[in-house]
Amino acid sequence: MFGKALLHKIWRGFASCGDREASSRPATLSARANPRLPPGSLRWPLISETLEFPRAGWLGEPERFIRERMDRHDARVFDTSLLGEPMAVFCGTVGHKFLFGNENKAVKVWWPSTVQKLFRVNTAGEDAKSLKRMLMNFFHLEALKRYTERMDMITQHHLDTHWEGRDEVRLYPMLKVYTLELACRIFTSTDDPTRVSNLAALFDVFINGVVNLPISFPGTAFRQIRSITMERKLALWEEKATPDQDLLSFLLTSADANGRFLSEMEIIDIILLILFAGHDTTRSAITLLMKYLSDYPEVYENICKEHEDVAKSKELAWLQRKDVQKMRYSMNVVAKVLRLMPPLTGAFREALVDFTYAGYTIPKGWKLYWSTGSTHKDPVLYPNPEKFDASRFEGSGSNPFSYVPFGGGPRMCLGHEFARIHILIFLHNMVTRFKWNLAIPDEAIGYDPILSPQQGLPLRLLPRRL
Ligand code: HEM
């Protein structure tokens, strides 16, 4: 398939990434005699290794890549080459604890360069900490109370418009529109469908182009959000918008702990980051939840019972926070889905200094990776790990690092409560209106790099009225 010269070039490119004597080796380390690097495959010609990682994802078992190498090399840490970078993979609960506990000390968050191009938000140091504290004021549970009713209204409207009266819906593409529309409305009060679908198309370009992002992409996405921001500034000035209306108003009118207001550029970057981080992850979680409920009718029945009770006891036409709090069984089922198929398969860090871990030297500048799936499928932590066991409470064990769909430590997902409320609201509206089953029962679902059901998971719908 490849010409010989091209193959040679690719081969050399990968191999030199993995050569421990190559230029990527940090100067601090070369000064030290015989560092004991983690065992792994960095010395091998890496074409197979580099392709094996996404391949395991396409096949719907991204954790297999990690677990096989834990068995082969060391169950605590091993090295490999991913995205053309020397990479140490930190495994299991001890690995998570180390990375989550050493943020901004030994390690910092790292994203591949294409992601950095789009999301230029400063992710390390004091400014980043202060920004995160500010955002947490918006995203903490009490503050989210006031968004519950709006989320429910948007969800009801979405189902009225796109689901009612239809026999079949392709779930995954449909949820793209819905989750992005909800995020745009809640965070920026944008309800113009053209703007939302432009953004949806742009984010798709981004996801598909993580390796080869078109040059114009960051500018186009940036311009979209910029015009929304400029309109809002004017509306605030003319008192047609309020400071607590949404995230955009909040960012335009709030100062951080040092009394500093964010620049327009910073605000646009944050909005882009939140819109992006928030919608595809939630879409994946909802997709899998609908699939598992179709596969496990007894769980679906229990869920229906819980939601019938909520529907009967709610005081308004819209769900309030206290209604969502009653959905305890559903919350537990969502937790199981996030354990079995976490929307994010892992995340990256970078070593800030040379340090020792599990007796090995991790060189400054190396990229590090932690994986959700390999821990969530660890049979020691979860006996019979593939089983969807509705009676087991996920994440309740003695080890807080055994259940990490939202990460942990200072970089833990900012939107985890928002996502939970959103998923439960969608679930409530689905089970109180429809019964459904999968049009293609054994449809393959992989990660590419986000969740990708091959046919978009079409659902057959039957109306259901309480
Ligand atoms: C089921 C849905 C979601 C899942 C599974 C998820 C998962 C994660 C994970 C694993 C991380 C940590 C990455 C790391 O360690 O570097 C993360 C970070 C983040 N998430 Fe989520 N997320 C979800 C929904 C959301 C939503 C709804 C929002 C926003 C509205 C959001 C915003 C963020 C942001 C801003 C970060 C970066 C935090 C930081 O670096 O300090 N996420 N998410």
Short mmCIF file of N, CA, C and O in Angstrom, two decimals, residues 158-263:
data_model
loop_
_atom_site.label_atom_id
_atom_site.label_comp_id
_atom_site.label_asym_id
_atom_site.label_seq_id
_atom_site.Cartn_x
_atom_site.Cartn_y
_atom_site.Cartn_z
N HIS A 158 -36.83 19.68 22.87
CA HIS A 158 -36.10 18.85 21.90
C HIS A 158 -36.91 17.59 21.56
O HIS A 158 -37.05 17.24 20.37
N LEU A 159 -37.45 16.93 22.58
CA LEU A 159 -38.21 15.69 22.30
C LEU A 159 -39.50 16.00 21.55
O LEU A 159 -39.90 15.25 20.65
N ASP A 160 -40.16 17.11 21.93
CA ASP A 160 -41.39 17.50 21.20
C ASP A 160 -41.07 17.69 19.72
O ASP A 160 -41.82 17.27 18.84
N THR A 161 -39.94 18.36 19.45
CA THR A 161 -39.64 18.74 18.07
C THR A 161 -39.08 17.60 17.24
O THR A 161 -39.42 17.45 16.06
N HIS A 162 -38.17 16.82 17.84
CA HIS A 162 -37.42 15.85 17.01
C HIS A 162 -37.79 14.39 17.24
O HIS A 162 -37.35 13.53 16.49
N TRP A 163 -38.52 14.06 18.29
CA TRP A 163 -38.76 12.65 18.61
C TRP A 163 -40.23 12.25 18.50
O TRP A 163 -40.54 11.15 18.04
N GLU A 164 -41.12 13.14 18.99
CA GLU A 164 -42.54 12.77 19.03
C GLU A 164 -43.04 12.41 17.65
O GLU A 164 -42.70 13.08 16.66
N GLY A 165 -43.83 11.35 17.56
CA GLY A 165 -44.43 10.96 16.30
C GLY A 165 -43.52 10.15 15.39
O GLY A 165 -43.92 9.77 14.30
N ARG A 166 -42.29 9.89 15.81
CA ARG A 166 -41.39 9.12 14.95
C ARG A 166 -41.27 7.68 15.45
O ARG A 166 -41.33 7.42 16.64
N ASP A 167 -41.10 6.76 14.50
CA ASP A 167 -40.96 5.34 14.88
C ASP A 167 -39.51 4.99 15.15
O ASP A 167 -39.20 4.04 15.85
N GLU A 168 -38.62 5.76 14.54
CA GLU A 168 -37.20 5.42 14.68
C GLU A 168 -36.37 6.70 14.69
O GLU A 168 -36.65 7.63 13.95
N VAL A 169 -35.35 6.70 15.55
CA VAL A 169 -34.44 7.85 15.61
C VAL A 169 -33.02 7.32 15.68
O VAL A 169 -32.75 6.36 16.43
N ARG A 170 -32.11 7.92 14.90
CA ARG A 170 -30.69 7.53 15.06
C ARG A 170 -30.14 8.33 16.23
O ARG A 170 -29.93 9.53 16.16
N LEU A 171 -29.93 7.60 17.31
CA LEU A 171 -29.69 8.26 18.60
C LEU A 171 -28.43 9.13 18.60
O LEU A 171 -28.47 10.30 19.01
N TYR A 172 -27.32 8.57 18.15
CA TYR A 172 -26.04 9.27 18.36
C TYR A 172 -25.96 10.60 17.61
O TYR A 172 -25.63 11.63 18.21
N PRO A 173 -26.28 10.62 16.29
CA PRO A 173 -26.28 11.93 15.62
C PRO A 173 -27.32 12.88 16.19
O PRO A 173 -27.08 14.09 16.28
N MET A 174 -28.48 12.36 16.60
CA MET A 174 -29.51 13.23 17.15
C MET A 174 -29.03 13.89 18.45
O MET A 174 -29.29 15.06 18.71
N LEU A 175 -28.30 13.10 19.26
CA LEU A 175 -27.83 13.66 20.53
C LEU A 175 -26.75 14.73 20.33
O LEU A 175 -26.54 15.56 21.20
N LYS A 176 -26.09 14.70 19.19
CA LYS A 176 -25.09 15.74 18.91
C LYS A 176 -25.77 17.11 18.91
O LYS A 176 -25.34 18.04 19.59
N VAL A 177 -26.86 17.18 18.16
CA VAL A 177 -27.60 18.44 18.06
C VAL A 177 -28.11 18.84 19.44
O VAL A 177 -27.96 19.97 19.89
N TYR A 178 -28.70 17.83 20.13
CA TYR A 178 -29.34 18.13 21.42
C TYR A 178 -28.33 18.58 22.49
O TYR A 178 -28.54 19.60 23.16
N THR A 179 -27.23 17.83 22.65
CA THR A 179 -26.30 18.18 23.73
C THR A 179 -25.60 19.51 23.46
O THR A 179 -25.39 20.31 24.37
N LEU A 180 -25.30 19.77 22.17
CA LEU A 180 -24.64 21.04 21.88
C LEU A 180 -25.63 22.20 22.02
O LEU A 180 -25.30 23.27 22.54
N GLU A 181 -26.85 21.95 21.61
CA GLU A 181 -27.88 22.99 21.73
C GLU A 181 -28.10 23.33 23.21
O GLU A 181 -28.15 24.50 23.59
N LEU A 182 -28.18 22.30 24.03
CA LEU A 182 -28.39 22.55 25.46
C LEU A 182 -27.20 23.32 26.04
O LEU A 182 -27.37 24.30 26.77
N ALA A 183 -25.98 22.91 25.68
CA ALA A 183 -24.79 23.60 26.20
C ALA A 183 -24.78 25.06 25.73
O ALA A 183 -24.54 25.98 26.52
N CYS A 184 -25.08 25.30 24.44
CA CYS A 184 -25.08 26.67 23.92
C CYS A 184 -26.12 27.53 24.63
O CYS A 184 -25.87 28.69 24.96
N ARG A 185 -27.27 26.93 24.90
CA ARG A 185 -28.33 27.71 25.55
C ARG A 185 -27.99 28.00 27.01
O ARG A 185 -28.16 29.12 27.48
N ILE A 186 -27.54 26.98 27.73
CA ILE A 186 -27.27 27.17 29.15
C ILE A 186 -26.05 28.07 29.35
O ILE A 186 -26.04 28.93 30.23
N PHE A 187 -25.01 27.90 28.55
CA PHE A 187 -23.78 28.65 28.82
C PHE A 187 -23.73 30.00 28.13
O PHE A 187 -23.05 30.91 28.59
N THR A 188 -24.44 30.13 26.98
CA THR A 188 -24.34 31.42 26.26
C THR A 188 -25.70 31.98 25.85
O THR A 188 -25.76 32.98 25.15
N SER A 189 -26.79 31.31 26.26
CA SER A 189 -28.16 31.70 25.88
C SER A 189 -28.34 31.78 24.36
O SER A 189 -29.20 32.51 23.87
N THR A 190 -27.51 31.06 23.61
CA THR A 190 -27.64 31.06 22.14
C THR A 190 -28.65 30.02 21.71
O THR A 190 -28.46 28.84 21.99
N ASP A 191 -29.73 30.46 21.06
CA ASP A 191 -30.68 29.44 20.60
C ASP A 191 -30.91 29.51 19.09
O ASP A 191 -31.84 28.91 18.58
N ASP A 192 -30.03 30.25 18.40
CA ASP A 192 -30.13 30.33 16.95
C ASP A 192 -29.66 28.98 16.36
O ASP A 192 -28.48 28.64 16.46
N PRO A 193 -30.57 28.21 15.72
CA PRO A 193 -30.19 26.88 15.24
C PRO A 193 -29.05 26.89 14.23
O PRO A 193 -28.25 25.96 14.16
N THR A 194 -28.94 27.99 13.44
CA THR A 194 -27.85 28.03 12.45
C THR A 194 -26.50 28.11 13.16
O THR A 194 -25.54 27.42 12.80
N ARG A 195 -26.46 28.95 14.20
CA ARG A 195 -25.20 29.07 14.93
C ARG A 195 -24.83 27.74 15.58
O ARG A 195 -23.68 27.31 15.56
N VAL A 196 -25.84 27.08 16.17
CA VAL A 196 -25.57 25.81 16.86
C VAL A 196 -25.08 24.77 15.85
O VAL A 196 -24.09 24.08 16.09
N SER A 197 -25.75 24.70 14.67
CA SER A 197 -25.31 23.66 13.74
C SER A 197 -23.95 24.01 13.13
O SER A 197 -23.15 23.12 12.84
N ASN A 198 -23.63 25.32 12.98
CA ASN A 198 -22.27 25.67 12.53
C ASN A 198 -21.23 25.18 13.52
O ASN A 198 -20.20 24.62 13.16
N LEU A 199 -21.54 25.41 14.82
CA LEU A 199 -20.58 24.97 15.84
C LEU A 199 -20.45 23.45 15.86
O LEU A 199 -19.36 22.91 15.99
N ALA A 200 -21.60 22.77 15.71
CA ALA A 200 -21.58 21.29 15.71
C ALA A 200 -20.66 20.81 14.58
O ALA A 200 -19.82 19.92 14.77
N ALA A 201 -20.81 21.43 13.40
CA ALA A 201 -19.98 21.01 12.25
C ALA A 201 -18.50 21.28 12.55
O ALA A 201 -17.63 20.45 12.26
N LEU A 202 -18.23 22.44 13.18
CA LEU A 202 -16.83 22.77 13.47
C LEU A 202 -16.22 21.79 14.47
O LEU A 202 -15.08 21.35 14.31
N PHE A 203 -16.99 21.43 15.49
CA PHE A 203 -16.45 20.49 16.49
C PHE A 203 -16.22 19.12 15.86
O PHE A 203 -15.29 18.42 16.23
N ASP A 204 -17.06 18.76 14.90
CA ASP A 204 -16.84 17.48 14.21
C ASP A 204 -15.54 17.51 13.41
O ASP A 204 -14.78 16.54 13.40
N VAL A 205 -15.31 18.65 12.75
CA VAL A 205 -14.05 18.79 12.01
C VAL A 205 -12.89 18.61 12.98
O VAL A 205 -11.91 17.92 12.72
N PHE A 206 -13.06 19.20 14.15
CA PHE A 206 -12.00 19.14 15.15
C PHE A 206 -11.73 17.71 15.61
O PHE A 206 -10.59 17.24 15.59
N ILE A 207 -12.80 17.01 15.97
CA ILE A 207 -12.64 15.62 16.44
C ILE A 207 -12.00 14.75 15.37
O ILE A 207 -11.10 13.98 15.63
N ASN A 208 -12.48 14.92 14.12
CA ASN A 208 -11.94 14.08 13.05
C ASN A 208 -10.52 14.48 12.66
O ASN A 208 -9.81 13.73 12.02
N GLY A 209 -10.14 15.71 13.05
CA GLY A 209 -8.84 16.19 12.58
C GLY A 209 -7.83 16.35 13.68
O GLY A 209 -6.88 17.11 13.53
N VAL A 210 -8.02 15.60 14.80
CA VAL A 210 -7.08 15.78 15.91
C VAL A 210 -5.63 15.63 15.42
O VAL A 210 -4.74 16.29 15.90
N VAL A 211 -5.43 14.78 14.40
CA VAL A 211 -4.06 14.65 13.91
C VAL A 211 -3.73 15.72 12.86
O VAL A 211 -2.68 16.35 12.92
N ASN A 212 -4.66 15.99 11.95
CA ASN A 212 -4.39 16.96 10.89
C ASN A 212 -5.47 18.04 10.86
O ASN A 212 -6.37 18.00 10.04
N LEU A 213 -5.40 18.95 11.78
CA LEU A 213 -6.43 19.97 11.89
C LEU A 213 -6.25 21.02 10.79
O LEU A 213 -5.15 21.54 10.61
N PRO A 214 -7.31 21.34 10.01
CA PRO A 214 -7.14 22.38 9.00
C PRO A 214 -6.72 23.71 9.65
O PRO A 214 -7.21 24.05 10.73
N ILE A 215 -5.82 24.41 8.95
CA ILE A 215 -5.25 25.64 9.51
C ILE A 215 -6.34 26.63 9.93
O ILE A 215 -6.24 27.30 10.94
N SER A 216 -7.42 26.70 9.11
CA SER A 216 -8.43 27.74 9.35
C SER A 216 -9.33 27.40 10.54
O SER A 216 -10.09 28.23 10.99
N PHE A 217 -9.23 26.18 11.05
CA PHE A 217 -10.22 25.77 12.03
C PHE A 217 -10.25 26.64 13.30
O PHE A 217 -11.32 27.15 13.67
N PRO A 218 -9.10 26.84 14.00
CA PRO A 218 -9.19 27.59 15.25
C PRO A 218 -9.80 28.98 15.04
O PRO A 218 -10.63 29.43 15.82
N GLY A 219 -9.42 29.64 13.93
CA GLY A 219 -9.93 30.99 13.65
C GLY A 219 -11.43 30.98 13.45
O GLY A 219 -12.14 31.85 13.96
N THR A 220 -11.95 29.99 12.73
CA THR A 220 -13.39 29.95 12.44
C THR A 220 -14.19 29.75 13.71
O THR A 220 -15.18 30.44 13.95
N ALA A 221 -13.76 28.80 14.53
CA ALA A 221 -14.47 28.54 15.79
C ALA A 221 -14.41 29.78 16.68
O ALA A 221 -15.39 30.18 17.30
N PHE A 222 -13.23 30.38 16.71
CA PHE A 222 -13.01 31.56 17.54
C PHE A 222 -13.96 32.70 17.12
O PHE A 222 -14.59 33.34 17.95
N ARG A 223 -14.08 32.91 15.79
CA ARG A 223 -14.95 33.99 15.30
C ARG A 223 -16.40 33.78 15.69
O ARG A 223 -17.11 34.71 16.04
N GLN A 224 -16.84 32.53 15.62
CA GLN A 224 -18.24 32.21 16.01
C GLN A 224 -18.53 32.69 17.44
O GLN A 224 -19.52 33.34 17.70
N ILE A 225 -17.64 32.29 18.35
CA ILE A 225 -17.87 32.62 19.76
C ILE A 225 -17.65 34.12 20.00
O ILE A 225 -18.30 34.74 20.83
N ARG A 226 -16.72 34.69 19.21
CA ARG A 226 -16.43 36.12 19.40
C ARG A 226 -17.68 36.96 19.12
O ARG A 226 -18.01 37.87 19.88
N SER A 227 -18.39 36.62 18.05
CA SER A 227 -19.54 37.47 17.73
C SER A 227 -20.62 37.31 18.82
O SER A 227 -21.28 38.28 19.19
N ILE A 228 -20.76 36.11 19.38
CA ILE A 228 -21.73 35.93 20.48
C ILE A 228 -21.30 36.77 21.69
O ILE A 228 -22.11 37.43 22.35
N THR A 229 -19.99 36.79 21.94
CA THR A 229 -19.48 37.55 23.10
C THR A 229 -19.68 39.06 22.92
O THR A 229 -20.09 39.77 23.86
N MET A 230 -19.41 39.55 21.71
CA MET A 230 -19.58 40.99 21.46
C MET A 230 -21.05 41.41 21.64
O MET A 230 -21.35 42.44 22.24
N GLU A 231 -21.94 40.57 21.12
CA GLU A 231 -23.38 40.88 21.27
C GLU A 231 -23.76 40.93 22.74
O GLU A 231 -24.53 41.78 23.19
N ARG A 232 -23.20 39.99 23.51
CA ARG A 232 -23.56 39.94 24.93
C ARG A 232 -23.03 41.18 25.68
O ARG A 232 -23.70 41.73 26.54
N LYS A 233 -21.82 41.61 25.32
CA LYS A 233 -21.25 42.80 25.99
C LYS A 233 -22.20 43.97 25.83
O LYS A 233 -22.50 44.70 26.77
N LEU A 234 -22.68 44.13 24.59
CA LEU A 234 -23.59 45.22 24.29
C LEU A 234 -24.90 45.05 25.08
O LEU A 234 -25.40 46.01 25.68
N ALA A 235 -25.40 43.83 25.10
CA ALA A 235 -26.67 43.58 25.81
C ALA A 235 -26.53 43.87 27.31
O ALA A 235 -27.45 44.41 27.94
N LEU A 236 -25.36 43.54 27.87
CA LEU A 236 -25.14 43.82 29.29
C LEU A 236 -25.10 45.33 29.52
O LEU A 236 -25.67 45.87 30.46
N TRP A 237 -24.42 46.01 28.61
CA TRP A 237 -24.29 47.47 28.67
C TRP A 237 -25.67 48.13 28.62
O TRP A 237 -25.98 49.06 29.34
N GLU A 238 -26.51 47.61 27.74
CA GLU A 238 -27.86 48.18 27.56
C GLU A 238 -28.87 47.59 28.54
O GLU A 238 -30.07 47.82 28.43
N GLU A 239 -28.37 46.78 29.48
CA GLU A 239 -29.20 46.11 30.50
C GLU A 239 -30.29 45.23 29.89
O GLU A 239 -31.37 45.07 30.46
N LYS A 240 -29.99 44.68 28.71
CA LYS A 240 -30.91 43.71 28.11
C LYS A 240 -30.52 42.29 28.50
O LYS A 240 -31.21 41.33 28.19
N ALA A 241 -29.35 42.14 29.12
CA ALA A 241 -28.90 40.84 29.65
C ALA A 241 -28.51 41.06 31.11
O ALA A 241 -28.20 42.18 31.50
N THR A 242 -28.53 39.96 31.90
CA THR A 242 -28.19 40.10 33.32
C THR A 242 -26.89 39.36 33.62
O THR A 242 -26.55 38.40 32.94
N PRO A 243 -26.17 39.80 34.68
CA PRO A 243 -24.88 39.17 35.00
C PRO A 243 -24.99 37.70 35.37
O PRO A 243 -24.03 36.95 35.19
N ASP A 244 -26.15 37.26 35.89
CA ASP A 244 -26.23 35.84 36.28
C ASP A 244 -27.04 35.01 35.29
O ASP A 244 -27.50 33.92 35.59
N GLN A 245 -27.19 35.53 34.09
CA GLN A 245 -28.01 34.86 33.08
C GLN A 245 -27.43 33.51 32.63
O GLN A 245 -28.14 32.55 32.43
N ASP A 246 -26.11 33.47 32.49
CA ASP A 246 -25.46 32.24 32.01
C ASP A 246 -23.96 32.36 32.24
O ASP A 246 -23.48 33.34 32.82
N LEU A 247 -23.21 31.36 31.76
CA LEU A 247 -21.76 31.36 31.99
C LEU A 247 -21.09 32.56 31.31
O LEU A 247 -20.19 33.18 31.87
N LEU A 248 -21.56 32.91 30.11
CA LEU A 248 -20.93 34.02 29.39
C LEU A 248 -21.06 35.33 30.16
O LEU A 248 -20.08 36.05 30.36
N SER A 249 -22.26 35.62 30.65
CA SER A 249 -22.45 36.84 31.46
C SER A 249 -21.60 36.77 32.72
O SER A 249 -20.98 37.74 33.13
N PHE A 250 -21.58 35.58 33.33
CA PHE A 250 -20.82 35.39 34.57
C PHE A 250 -19.34 35.72 34.33
O PHE A 250 -18.70 36.43 35.10
N LEU A 251 -18.78 35.22 33.21
CA LEU A 251 -17.35 35.45 32.93
C LEU A 251 -17.09 36.92 32.59
O LEU A 251 -16.03 37.47 32.91
N LEU A 252 -18.05 37.57 31.93
CA LEU A 252 -17.84 38.97 31.54
C LEU A 252 -17.93 39.92 32.73
O LEU A 252 -17.38 41.01 32.71
N THR A 253 -18.62 39.49 33.79
CA THR A 253 -18.87 40.43 34.89
C THR A 253 -18.19 40.03 36.20
O THR A 253 -18.30 40.75 37.18
N SER A 254 -17.47 38.89 36.24
CA SER A 254 -16.86 38.46 37.51
C SER A 254 -15.36 38.67 37.50
O SER A 254 -14.70 38.46 36.47
N ALA A 255 -14.83 39.01 38.68
CA ALA A 255 -13.37 39.12 38.82
C ALA A 255 -12.86 37.87 39.53
O ALA A 255 -13.61 37.22 40.25
N ASP A 256 -11.58 37.51 39.28
CA ASP A 256 -11.03 36.35 39.99
C ASP A 256 -10.62 36.77 41.40
O ASP A 256 -10.84 37.92 41.82
N ALA A 257 -10.00 35.84 42.16
CA ALA A 257 -9.67 36.09 43.57
C ALA A 257 -8.75 37.30 43.72
O ALA A 257 -8.71 37.95 44.77
N ASN A 258 -7.99 37.64 42.68
CA ASN A 258 -7.08 38.79 42.76
C ASN A 258 -7.70 40.07 42.22
O ASN A 258 -7.02 41.05 41.98
N GLY A 259 -9.00 40.03 41.95
CA GLY A 259 -9.68 41.23 41.46
C GLY A 259 -9.48 41.46 39.98
O GLY A 259 -9.83 42.51 39.44
N ARG A 260 -8.92 40.48 39.26
CA ARG A 260 -8.64 40.66 37.83
C ARG A 260 -9.83 40.17 36.99
O ARG A 260 -10.38 39.10 37.23
N PHE A 261 -10.25 41.01 36.03
CA PHE A 261 -11.30 40.59 35.09
C PHE A 261 -10.65 39.87 33.91
O PHE A 261 -9.52 40.21 33.52
N LEU A 262 -11.34 38.91 33.35
CA LEU A 262 -10.77 38.15 32.23
C LEU A 262 -10.81 38.98 30.96
O LEU A 262 -11.72 39.79 30.77
N SER A 263 -9.82 38.76 30.10
CA SER A 263 -9.83 39.46 28.81
C SER A 263 -10.86 38.77 27.89
O SER A 263 -11.25 37.63 28.12
#
